[in-house]
Amino acid sequence: MQEYDVVIIGSGLGGLACGTILAKEGYNVCVLEKNKQIGGMLQTFARDKVIFDTGVHYVGGLSEGQNLYQFFKYFGIMDKLKLRKMDEDFVDGLIFGDDPTVYKYAQGYDNFIRQMLEYFPDEEPAIRKYCETIQDICKNFPLYNVQAGSYTDSAKAYQTDTQEFLESLTTNKKLQTVLAGTNLLYAGDAYKTPLFVHALIVNHYVESSWKFVDGGSQIARLLAREITSRGGKVIKHVKIVKLKEEDRKITYAEAENGDRYYAKTFISNVHPLKTVEMTETQMIKNAYRSRLKSLESTISVFYANVVMKKDSFKYINSNYYYFAEENAWCGDKYTESTWPRGYALFFTPSSRSPEHAEGITVMSYMRMEDVKQWEATFNTVSHEADRGADYEVFKREKAEKLFDMVEKHFPGFKENIKSYTCATPLSARDYIGTDDGSLYGYAKDYREPLKTFIAPQTKIPNLLLTGQNINMHGVLGVTISAIMTCSSLLGLDYLIQKVRDAQKAS
């Protein structure tokens, strides 16, 4: 029987980041993954030899000295990543209804303000106040700034919703909606999403914005290499179904095939509710289980990943967000007949074709209830199963609606499609392991700001949690969650100092 220092269940970014941190600190680590590919939302796949991301379409904070740069430098992967900085004057383009203007977000606050003033020359006080407030809020989150401390130091940032804040700045409805225009990055809800969520994410991309050339799965591969180079293991095709508690601690994780993995400490990168369902312990109270069940999740999504005909469509080093009306919050307010109410469009950067787009991803909100008739099916690369002809018809009809909408702003898009493949909330459910296919985990609500903050520690002393449901989602949010999780073993001051020292040493 082999016993590890730490067994980590799930190889999403949270699990791999925890594995890297602990392996660097001398722990004997084993990461277990149920799928054929590691990485969770970092996974990529290829169609017609074109690489598509499943979840990470762009990322912020990777310029030297910025927050994600510092974390990745500490992990030992920063200098190995294949990156492309996005257009500094045009990261995101926002399009509303029949308004012909493309409202552009720029990188850098001075640049961002300059760009906004071109559209709203009479709104300089509101635009400057917006940027100052965003930056002030971010200063109150220590880990976001690679400093020791906790999110609870920032309580004052919890108590306002995003739309109310925007309305306090200006009566200009168009400016309000432009400033809310990238809320798909956090599945925002106008009068519900706390301002701090908006602030942390907007600031992340205004500081700097980047794409991963040939896919974000390189993060997972590089982290796995850091783990295995230090004697750790990353094992695929292992689905953990039980966490066995004896004498007030977890003694082993049991796989579907009966194999047992013993360790001193267990970290679950699986959804918190799924994690507690694996335990039969009395130590985790029913009240905690009920609380997890009661939390609302963010909406899911429909993806169409499009392979373009060779050299037919120019690569644009920017993203686009389209809204069917002059309301940035309208995306999830659809009926069967009015879907889609908008889309996000991401160009896939390839090392083979910098001038032309090899692939384009188009995504739009979709609720799990829209695919309810196929909920009894399960389909992944490891467990292939046909959901049926009617499911294929459903996907094709949705894709065509989405493509018709894209064509209005990108003439020639449809005729230059070589092939495409679709993913629905069922795809997210089956690969990521959430019942509802949630895009970003638990939905935050400014009226109950602490309700969705799940601590990494559980009532079982040697069972810890990590991942996008621990405080914040996204590459940066999940990286910070891994820091928080590992600080339970290493100490937060010590760990943050190690991160800061790694940058000084470069």
Coordinates of N, CA and C in Angstrom, one line a residue, residues 141-144 146-153 484 492-493 496:
F141 N -8.3 44.0 -1.5 CA -8.2 42.5 -1.6 C -6.8 42.0 -1.6
P142 N -6.3 41.7 -0.4 CA -4.8 41.4 -0.2 C -4.3 40.4 -1.2
L143 N -4.9 39.2 -1.3 CA -4.4 38.1 -2.1 C -4.4 38.5 -3.6
Y144 N -5.4 39.3 -4.0 CA -5.4 39.8 -5.4 C -4.2 40.6 -5.7
V146 N -1.3 40.0 -4.2 CA -0.2 39.2 -3.8 C 0.4 39.6 -2.4
Q147 N -0.6 39.8 -1.5 CA -0.2 40.2 -0.1 C -1.0 39.3 0.8
A148 N -0.4 39.0 2.0 CA -1.1 38.2 3.0 C -2.4 38.9 3.5
G149 N -3.4 38.1 3.7 CA -4.7 38.7 4.2 C -5.8 37.9 3.6
S150 N -7.0 38.2 4.0 CA -8.2 37.5 3.5 C -9.2 38.4 2.9
Y151 N -10.1 37.8 2.1 CA -11.2 38.6 1.5 C -12.0 39.3 2.5
T152 N -12.1 38.8 3.7 CA -12.9 39.5 4.7 C -12.4 40.9 5.1
D153 N -11.2 41.2 4.8 CA -10.6 42.5 5.0 C -11.3 43.5 4.1
M484 N -5.0 29.9 -1.1 CA -5.7 29.9 0.2 C -5.7 28.4 0.7
L492 N -0.1 31.3 5.4 CA -0.3 32.3 4.3 C 0.9 33.2 4.2
D493 N 1.4 33.7 5.3 CA 2.5 34.7 5.2 C 3.7 34.0 4.6
I496 N 2.9 33.5 0.7 CA 3.0 34.8 -0.1 C 4.4 35.3 -0.2

